XYZ file of C-alpha atoms in Angstrom:
574
model
C -4.446 2.060 -44.392
C -7.876 1.361 -42.884
C -8.846 -2.251 -42.485
C -12.096 -3.760 -43.668
C -14.665 -5.163 -41.210
C -13.450 -8.676 -41.962
C -9.968 -7.953 -40.588
C -11.186 -7.685 -36.989
C -12.465 -11.236 -36.713
C -9.083 -12.959 -37.183
C -7.736 -11.048 -34.169
C -10.608 -12.449 -32.130
C -9.904 -15.876 -33.590
C -6.250 -15.685 -32.560
C -7.141 -14.814 -29.001
C -9.861 -17.469 -28.963
C -7.326 -20.110 -29.926
C -5.622 -19.619 -26.583
C -8.789 -20.368 -24.598
C -10.108 -23.735 -23.399
C -12.450 -25.494 -25.797
C -15.435 -25.096 -23.473
C -14.980 -21.348 -23.418
C -14.646 -21.189 -27.220
C -17.942 -22.920 -27.870
C -20.258 -20.575 -29.742
C -23.783 -20.453 -28.392
C -26.927 -18.922 -29.852
C -27.485 -16.709 -26.829
C -25.296 -13.583 -27.113
C -25.487 -12.780 -23.399
C -23.141 -9.981 -22.403
C -21.115 -10.094 -25.608
C -18.198 -11.918 -23.985
C -15.674 -13.082 -26.547
C -14.550 -15.849 -24.222
C -18.041 -17.319 -24.454
C -17.982 -17.142 -28.248
C -20.179 -14.034 -28.489
C -18.561 -11.843 -31.135
C -21.645 -10.159 -32.562
C -21.579 -6.453 -31.611
C -24.373 -5.600 -29.198
C -24.212 -1.814 -29.425
C -23.017 0.931 -31.749
C -19.668 1.330 -30.033
C -18.859 -2.341 -30.416
C -19.872 -2.177 -34.064
C -17.536 0.769 -34.688
C -14.656 -1.140 -33.119
C -15.416 -4.232 -35.163
C -15.618 -2.226 -38.366
C -12.107 -0.876 -37.875
C -9.468 -0.883 -35.146
C -9.206 2.530 -33.533
C -5.438 2.502 -34.010
C -5.957 2.670 -37.767
C -7.494 6.141 -37.644
C -4.058 7.725 -37.403
C -3.453 7.082 -41.085
C -6.682 8.848 -42.032
C -5.832 11.800 -39.782
C -2.430 12.190 -41.395
C -3.438 11.590 -45.009
C -7.014 12.912 -45.209
C -8.461 14.837 -42.277
C -5.452 17.068 -41.589
C -5.567 18.195 -45.216
C -9.326 18.439 -45.793
C -10.298 19.822 -42.374
C -12.833 19.124 -39.646
C -15.849 18.685 -41.929
C -14.172 15.790 -43.719
C -13.984 13.587 -40.625
C -16.149 10.472 -40.648
C -18.536 10.604 -37.634
C -17.439 7.147 -36.453
C -13.864 8.385 -36.370
C -14.761 11.774 -34.879
C -16.664 10.492 -31.853
C -15.119 7.048 -31.637
C -11.801 5.969 -33.046
C -9.948 9.272 -32.661
C -9.948 8.617 -28.929
C -7.442 5.821 -29.566
C -5.002 8.643 -30.342
C -5.922 10.862 -27.403
C -8.420 13.110 -29.186
C -11.895 14.129 -27.993
C -14.017 16.805 -29.586
C -14.230 19.897 -27.430
C -17.444 21.454 -26.142
C -18.828 24.252 -28.282
C -18.673 27.612 -26.545
C -21.811 29.159 -25.085
C -23.802 25.971 -24.415
C -25.044 25.958 -20.829
C -25.152 22.891 -18.612
C -28.898 22.486 -18.907
C -28.442 21.421 -22.535
C -25.712 18.830 -21.946
C -28.093 15.869 -21.839
C -30.548 17.304 -24.372
C -28.500 18.152 -27.452
C -27.243 15.589 -29.932
C -23.482 14.971 -29.923
C -22.897 16.945 -33.117
C -24.636 19.944 -31.588
C -22.180 19.934 -28.676
C -19.076 19.526 -30.851
C -16.766 22.439 -31.442
C -14.384 22.146 -34.378
C -11.508 21.755 -31.932
C -10.135 18.891 -29.881
C -8.864 18.076 -26.457
C -5.609 16.171 -26.866
C -4.290 14.016 -24.023
C -0.593 13.248 -23.763
C -0.008 10.006 -21.904
C 2.736 10.237 -19.300
C 3.148 6.736 -17.910
C 4.433 6.833 -14.354
C 4.307 10.635 -14.456
C 7.854 10.603 -15.858
C 9.075 13.601 -17.854
C 12.498 14.818 -18.867
C 13.213 18.527 -19.216
C 13.261 18.271 -23.054
C 9.902 16.499 -22.943
C 8.403 19.170 -20.703
C 9.732 21.830 -23.061
C 8.117 20.047 -26.004
C 4.789 19.981 -24.144
C 5.160 23.698 -23.418
C 5.901 24.434 -27.080
C 2.871 22.478 -28.281
C 0.720 24.389 -25.802
C 1.998 27.742 -27.037
C 2.016 26.955 -30.752
C -1.115 24.877 -31.168
C -3.304 24.977 -28.030
C -3.738 28.679 -27.255
C -1.460 28.226 -24.265
C -3.685 25.656 -22.529
C -2.381 22.766 -20.458
C -4.000 20.891 -17.585
C -2.450 18.352 -15.235
C -4.832 15.435 -14.761
C -5.283 13.141 -11.776
C -3.905 10.313 -13.932
C -0.546 12.056 -14.381
C -1.297 13.083 -17.972
C -1.309 16.535 -19.577
C -4.235 17.753 -21.675
C -4.353 20.445 -24.342
C -7.417 22.234 -25.702
C -8.190 24.173 -28.884
C -6.352 21.634 -31.045
C -7.119 21.890 -34.786
C -7.203 18.698 -36.812
C -4.878 20.358 -39.315
C -2.184 20.626 -36.620
C -2.372 17.108 -35.200
C 0.372 15.528 -37.372
C 2.804 18.326 -36.498
C 2.007 17.932 -32.803
C 2.617 14.201 -32.981
C 5.928 14.830 -34.704
C 7.062 17.249 -31.992
C 5.959 14.998 -29.112
C 7.289 11.774 -30.565
C 10.665 13.367 -31.300
C 11.236 13.499 -27.524
C 9.653 10.145 -26.706
C 6.125 11.248 -25.793
C 2.914 9.860 -27.250
C -0.858 10.160 -27.354
C -1.276 6.479 -28.299
C -4.267 5.002 -26.467
C -4.459 7.953 -24.102
C -8.243 7.575 -24.450
C -10.615 4.941 -25.842
C -11.326 1.320 -24.942
C -7.662 0.645 -24.438
C -4.953 0.243 -21.788
C -4.668 3.830 -20.554
C -1.592 5.514 -19.093
C -0.105 3.484 -16.242
C 0.015 5.333 -12.953
C 3.321 5.133 -11.145
C 4.904 6.612 -8.068
C 6.409 9.974 -9.028
C 9.297 9.230 -6.674
C 10.009 5.735 -7.991
C 13.697 5.000 -7.768
C 14.498 8.049 -5.623
C 12.389 7.975 -2.436
C 14.285 6.924 0.671
C 11.308 4.983 2.051
C 10.562 3.121 -1.186
C 9.713 -0.575 -0.904
C 10.440 -1.385 -4.544
C 10.860 0.551 -7.805
C 8.137 -0.403 -10.287
C 9.602 1.553 -13.223
C 11.001 -1.494 -15.101
C 7.538 -3.086 -15.069
C 5.899 0.088 -16.392
C 8.427 0.287 -19.212
C 7.949 -3.360 -20.174
C 4.152 -3.035 -20.133
C 4.426 -0.009 -22.404
C 6.627 -1.958 -24.802
C 4.449 -5.072 -24.921
C 0.883 -3.804 -24.654
C 0.507 -0.148 -25.687
C -0.413 0.181 -29.359
C -0.677 -3.612 -29.660
C -3.736 -4.550 -31.782
C -4.345 -7.617 -29.610
C -5.332 -5.266 -26.775
C -6.778 -2.298 -28.665
C -10.386 -3.508 -28.554
C -11.328 -3.843 -24.900
C -14.889 -3.672 -23.555
C -14.075 -0.278 -21.985
C -11.083 1.651 -20.699
C -8.496 -0.241 -18.665
C -6.658 1.653 -15.946
C -3.550 0.386 -14.197
C -1.299 1.523 -11.356
C 2.093 0.355 -10.106
C 3.821 1.793 -7.045
C 6.309 0.680 -4.473
C 5.752 3.678 -2.222
C 4.486 3.067 1.325
C 2.406 6.230 0.906
C 0.114 4.325 -1.524
C 0.439 7.234 -3.930
C -1.334 5.960 -7.077
C -4.975 5.575 -5.961
C -4.612 1.810 -6.308
C -8.081 1.152 -4.885
C -9.833 2.643 -7.929
C -7.908 1.119 -10.830
C -8.785 -1.927 -12.892
C -5.497 -3.529 -11.900
C -2.956 -2.332 -9.350
C 0.365 -3.551 -8.104
C 1.091 -2.254 -4.592
C 4.505 -2.511 -3.017
C 4.793 -4.963 -0.096
C 7.497 -7.054 1.555
C 6.862 -10.797 1.579
C 8.236 -12.436 4.740
C 10.048 -15.083 2.670
C 10.471 -13.636 -0.809
C 11.205 -9.989 -0.043
C 9.949 -6.872 -1.876
C 7.290 -7.313 -4.534
C 3.715 -6.288 -5.216
C 0.260 -7.064 -3.831
C -2.232 -7.606 -6.666
C -5.552 -5.712 -6.746
C -8.306 -5.809 -9.389
C -11.723 -4.351 -10.115
C -11.610 -0.782 -8.827
C -13.339 2.174 -10.478
C -15.614 5.121 -9.761
C -18.044 6.850 -12.171
C -21.746 6.432 -11.370
C -21.349 2.942 -9.853
C -18.219 3.141 -7.707
C -16.384 0.066 -6.453
C -13.133 -0.249 -4.564
C -10.682 -2.754 -5.928
C -10.178 -6.089 -4.182
C -7.048 -8.001 -3.285
C -6.425 -11.316 -4.979
C -4.150 -12.224 -2.066
C -1.212 -12.745 -4.416
C 2.386 -11.544 -4.172
C 3.948 -10.712 -7.545
C 7.715 -10.279 -8.059
C 8.832 -7.309 -10.149
C 9.846 -9.384 -13.166
C 6.429 -11.086 -13.265
C 4.339 -7.893 -13.162
C 4.086 -7.500 -16.978
C 2.909 -11.109 -17.373
C 0.290 -10.698 -14.653
C -0.813 -7.402 -16.194
C -1.148 -9.278 -19.479
C -3.249 -11.957 -17.842
C -5.627 -9.508 -16.204
C -6.095 -7.364 -19.311
C -6.642 -10.539 -21.368
C -9.384 -11.698 -19.000
C -11.001 -8.290 -19.403
C -10.750 -8.451 -23.194
C -12.109 -11.995 -23.364
C -14.728 -12.030 -20.596
C -15.558 -8.379 -19.987
C -19.135 -7.369 -20.690
C -19.742 -5.697 -24.062
C -23.531 -5.343 -24.101
C -24.051 -2.211 -21.998
C -21.389 0.505 -21.832
C -22.328 1.389 -18.259
C -21.639 -2.202 -17.144
C -18.545 -2.871 -19.210
C -15.716 -1.974 -16.814
C -13.753 -4.806 -15.235
C -15.228 -4.034 -11.807
C -18.561 -5.572 -12.852
C -16.951 -8.839 -13.948
C -14.922 -9.011 -10.724
C -18.061 -8.377 -8.661
C -19.918 -11.185 -10.466
C -17.084 -13.710 -10.462
C -15.623 -13.020 -7.044
C -11.978 -13.086 -5.997
C -11.557 -16.867 -5.962
C -12.834 -17.452 -9.494
C -10.959 -14.478 -10.917
C -7.652 -15.636 -9.443
C -8.240 -19.201 -10.556
C -8.991 -18.108 -14.118
C -5.897 -15.897 -14.132
C -3.675 -18.725 -12.924
C -5.176 -21.654 -14.819
C -6.023 -20.189 -18.214
C -3.674 -17.237 -18.670
C -0.532 -17.524 -16.528
C -0.468 -21.341 -16.492
C 1.139 -21.058 -13.069
C 0.221 -20.511 -9.443
C 0.722 -17.130 -7.848
C 2.352 -16.880 -4.440
C 0.117 -15.903 -1.546
C 1.236 -12.652 0.015
C 0.583 -9.922 2.587
C -1.612 -6.851 2.289
C -0.004 -3.405 2.178
C 0.235 -1.528 5.440
C -1.976 1.523 5.843
C 0.007 4.681 5.203
C 1.224 6.710 8.159
C 1.248 10.020 6.289
C -2.103 11.483 5.273
C -0.768 13.478 2.316
C 0.277 11.261 -0.583
C 1.260 13.901 -3.154
C 4.969 14.319 -2.265
C 4.614 18.100 -2.032
C 7.461 19.763 -0.143
C 11.223 19.249 0.054
C 12.382 15.645 0.525
C 15.796 14.008 0.488
C 16.423 11.291 -2.092
C 18.286 8.021 -1.732
C 21.389 9.595 -3.286
C 21.442 12.592 -0.932
C 19.961 15.039 -3.426
C 16.408 16.346 -3.066
C 13.079 16.269 -4.845
C 10.751 19.227 -4.529
C 6.985 18.852 -4.918
C 4.790 21.852 -5.644
C 1.136 22.688 -6.064
C -0.476 24.610 -8.916
C -4.165 25.469 -8.511
C -6.450 22.519 -9.417
C -4.010 21.321 -12.061
C -4.459 24.383 -14.264
C -1.152 25.430 -15.783
C -0.196 26.804 -19.210
C 2.526 26.512 -21.796
C 4.566 29.471 -20.587
C 4.486 28.204 -17.021
C 5.577 24.697 -18.032
C 8.424 26.209 -20.009
C 9.545 28.183 -16.968
C 9.414 25.051 -14.811
C 11.630 23.300 -17.362
C 14.039 26.235 -17.373
C 14.138 26.333 -13.570
C 14.895 22.625 -13.336
C 17.605 22.777 -16.002
C 19.230 25.870 -14.450
C 19.694 23.916 -11.231
C 21.080 20.760 -12.792
C 17.932 18.635 -12.975
C 16.699 16.812 -16.047
C 13.731 15.033 -14.443
C 10.248 16.311 -13.658
C 7.267 14.299 -12.448
C 3.481 14.616 -12.384
C 1.335 13.123 -9.613
C -2.127 11.615 -9.237
C -3.165 14.710 -7.260
C -2.598 17.264 -10.081
C 0.785 18.264 -8.643
C 4.367 18.267 -9.969
C 7.878 17.475 -8.725
C 11.400 18.426 -9.723
C 13.882 15.638 -8.962
C 17.660 15.537 -8.415
C 18.189 18.939 -6.841
C 21.538 19.353 -5.069
C 21.279 20.531 -1.469
C 22.914 23.861 -2.270
C 20.248 24.570 -4.912
C 17.144 23.699 -2.883
C 16.518 27.181 -1.551
C 16.908 28.731 -4.997
C 14.523 26.222 -6.621
C 11.914 26.767 -3.922
C 12.169 30.535 -4.359
C 11.851 30.161 -8.116
C 8.734 28.015 -7.802
C 7.120 30.349 -5.282
C 7.753 33.280 -7.643
C 5.689 31.406 -10.230
C 2.839 30.924 -7.707
C 3.720 27.245 -7.424
C 3.546 26.556 -3.715
C 6.042 24.208 -2.068
C 4.385 24.748 1.330
C 0.770 25.262 0.271
C -2.281 25.700 2.443
C -4.372 22.544 2.880
C -6.899 24.115 0.515
C -4.382 24.682 -2.286
C -2.866 21.272 -1.646
C -6.062 19.290 -1.317
C -8.384 20.742 -3.984
C -8.736 19.021 -7.363
C -11.072 19.735 -10.256
C -11.949 18.058 -13.534
C -12.088 19.908 -16.863
C -15.683 21.070 -16.397
C -18.053 22.848 -18.730
C -15.352 25.074 -20.211
C -14.279 22.275 -22.544
C -16.028 18.997 -21.632
C -19.165 17.916 -23.499
C -20.390 15.852 -20.535
C -20.143 18.627 -17.975
C -23.045 20.491 -16.426
C -21.155 23.108 -14.399
C -17.887 25.008 -14.307
C -15.116 23.518 -12.160
C -11.609 24.883 -12.670
C -12.301 28.545 -11.938
C -14.700 27.570 -9.148
C -11.901 25.538 -7.569
C -9.346 28.328 -7.952
C -11.622 30.923 -6.369
C -12.684 28.522 -3.600
C -9.043 28.069 -2.620
C -8.575 31.840 -2.378
C -11.745 32.295 -0.352
C -10.926 29.538 2.139
C -7.356 30.714 2.616
C -8.707 34.149 3.569
C -11.577 32.900 5.740
C -9.781 30.042 7.520
C -6.096 31.026 7.601
C -5.332 28.813 10.610
C -6.928 25.632 9.283
C -4.085 23.118 9.052
C -5.688 19.677 8.815
C -5.154 17.557 5.682
C -8.348 17.907 3.625
C -9.387 16.948 0.108
C -11.985 18.878 -1.881
C -12.740 17.313 -5.264
C -14.904 19.184 -7.775
C -16.570 17.383 -10.660
C -18.617 18.897 -13.469
C -20.907 15.885 -13.944
C -21.702 12.502 -12.310
C -18.808 10.643 -13.974
C -16.326 11.242 -11.130
C -13.219 12.073 -13.159
C -12.135 14.132 -10.138
C -12.838 11.228 -7.742
C -15.652 12.875 -5.764
C -16.654 9.712 -3.868
C -13.248 9.369 -2.221
C -12.748 12.978 -1.133
C -13.338 14.528 2.274
C -15.661 16.919 0.453
C -16.806 15.682 -2.949
C -18.809 18.012 -5.154
C -20.825 16.555 -8.045
C -21.887 19.198 -10.516
C -25.574 19.630 -11.291
C -28.180 22.327 -11.719
C -29.827 23.327 -8.446
C -32.536 25.771 -7.416
C -31.394 28.902 -5.605
C -33.296 30.898 -2.977
C -35.091 32.825 -5.724
C -36.350 29.714 -7.478
C -33.881 29.971 -10.364
C -31.939 27.053 -11.773
C -28.238 27.760 -11.310
C -24.953 25.890 -11.261
C -24.389 23.919 -8.087
C -23.232 20.680 -6.534
C -24.515 17.632 -4.735
C -22.338 17.197 -1.653
C -20.600 13.942 -0.765
C -18.697 13.762 2.528
C -16.076 11.628 4.225
C -14.658 9.574 1.364
C -11.039 8.495 1.418
C -8.272 6.522 -0.264
C -5.306 5.016 1.528
C -6.107 5.390 5.205
C -9.501 3.707 5.823
C -10.503 3.855 2.157
C -14.239 4.206 1.563
C -16.994 6.194 -0.101
C -18.199 8.194 2.897
C -21.795 9.399 2.977
C -24.349 11.518 1.225
C -26.868 13.568 3.170
C -30.297 13.426 1.601
C -31.041 16.593 -0.306
C -27.719 18.248 0.536
C -26.955 20.513 -2.394
C -25.251 23.860 -2.623
C -25.161 26.543 -5.286
C -21.820 27.400 -6.824
C -22.105 30.928 -5.457
C -22.859 29.589 -1.993
C -20.035 27.046 -1.947
C -17.456 29.095 0.012
C -20.016 29.880 2.717
C -20.983 26.211 2.982
C -17.438 24.872 3.215
C -16.464 27.531 5.748
C -19.503 26.667 7.883
C -18.809 22.944 7.646
C -15.145 23.199 8.572
C -15.861 25.598 11.428
C -18.298 23.063 12.886
C -15.738 20.304 12.457
C -13.093 22.295 14.320
C -15.502 23.051 17.146
C -16.833 19.504 17.546
C -13.920 17.207 16.686
C -12.258 15.051 19.280
C -8.483 14.861 19.720
C -6.892 13.524 16.517
C -10.229 12.988 14.776
C -9.960 13.284 11.014
C -12.568 15.146 9.004
C -13.799 11.926 7.397
C -14.233 10.320 10.800
C -16.164 13.320 12.068
C -18.544 13.327 9.094
C -19.375 9.674 9.789
C -20.755 10.533 13.224
C -21.971 14.103 12.675
C -25.687 14.819 12.452
C -27.318 15.849 9.202
C -27.924 19.258 10.747
C -24.192 19.675 11.418
C -23.384 18.701 7.846
C -25.939 20.940 6.152
């Protein structure tokens, strides 16, 4: 049953009761809408929608009203707001070009179908779960399925009438869409080889499971200022993009206390990118859920709620600084001091996706493989499940690089599994272009997009493999359909931000602003932009071929592409 507007305030009151009296004092100035300063009055339409009714409550209306009466019966505040709390976004209407993205009203962009996101915390899937995903894709999503760079799987073409049946099928195998979107704690990134990798520092899986149990779907944390992204990994490869999450726990070994996690906060990309910062604290495994709770509570209570484009935790961290943030966490939320600890070592390996054949701790093997830019489909996922099961495996994983793994393969089955994957065009030994290219959803389905991405990425891979067959350097090419950086363009070797550009004939066509030399892990940073450097979509293969040819000709011994772009001239990069 939906709650009335008055039911939201007691939740705020309960959380306020845990704060110091000075912070609870209500002032006349509403400032940034921080609850911890007593400012509960909504300062924009999104905050008003959340105050009117918790997004979690929309499930009841979907099941009892909208699924029976159809798309036209959906309240607009639910359609473009609260339904995100259950992993549902309206899909882009077909035939609307990118030039109209910022011009049309939201209802003019809406198709009567949804994208549905299945949250896969830690990238962990069993074979029955993967089969259920495949069946939903085939039965309800016209065969669509995309692997995201947050380890989730997304469907398209979902009808509101089918949503309850989809939930029933997913939840029967332990999957969920709860808080997969919205101003909520999103899916928790985790190492896809947690508990199996031979070089693992510590297995963060118990912490992920406890965070899911305590915080996901909990009304005390279902009204955050904006999305809240988390990552937990004990891999020395730094395989969860910890630098660009709101909170991250990175495996380290304390010289006195042993394996645990280094605590990072305040990372995020979009149009105002910031790398996360270390709090200088070592967190033992059993304390990770409590520290997660403290950080997300600070965000809920003190995060900015006035402007949506300044509401992510990174802005609060930037304003407060590391010292104040850690002190607030310790004094007001944990009621205990954190232990000072070491920073993680920079990774030795430059690929962090676990693609290839690798031996596990128990002597069996995990096999990582690369689809093209995360684009799969229901039939393919079903075949992956069948292949894993036929060779004795019940565990599959997704990665933060739009890749997948099959775990627990006996040595005598490795060759057969690899052959089976290759027959499905899932490369275990991919080219650097297949391995390193990612793409967001793009204009095909996304209402924010300006250009096409998935097919552009697929064709770019093919072109580069033909043109540069001997290129062997690790390289990332990230393609985004708009400025919002869902495909992490600022931290790619070659980042491509979709926009309309003018071609040689003076026509406006799909194209990209080029960003060069970004990185995560080894020497993390945002690289550089060259003033005016844009390329048409049609001209992209020529540009990348020219750029990489110049890099190969000019690089010094061992020089990475990102390092070369930092010193190259604008002429060399154009």
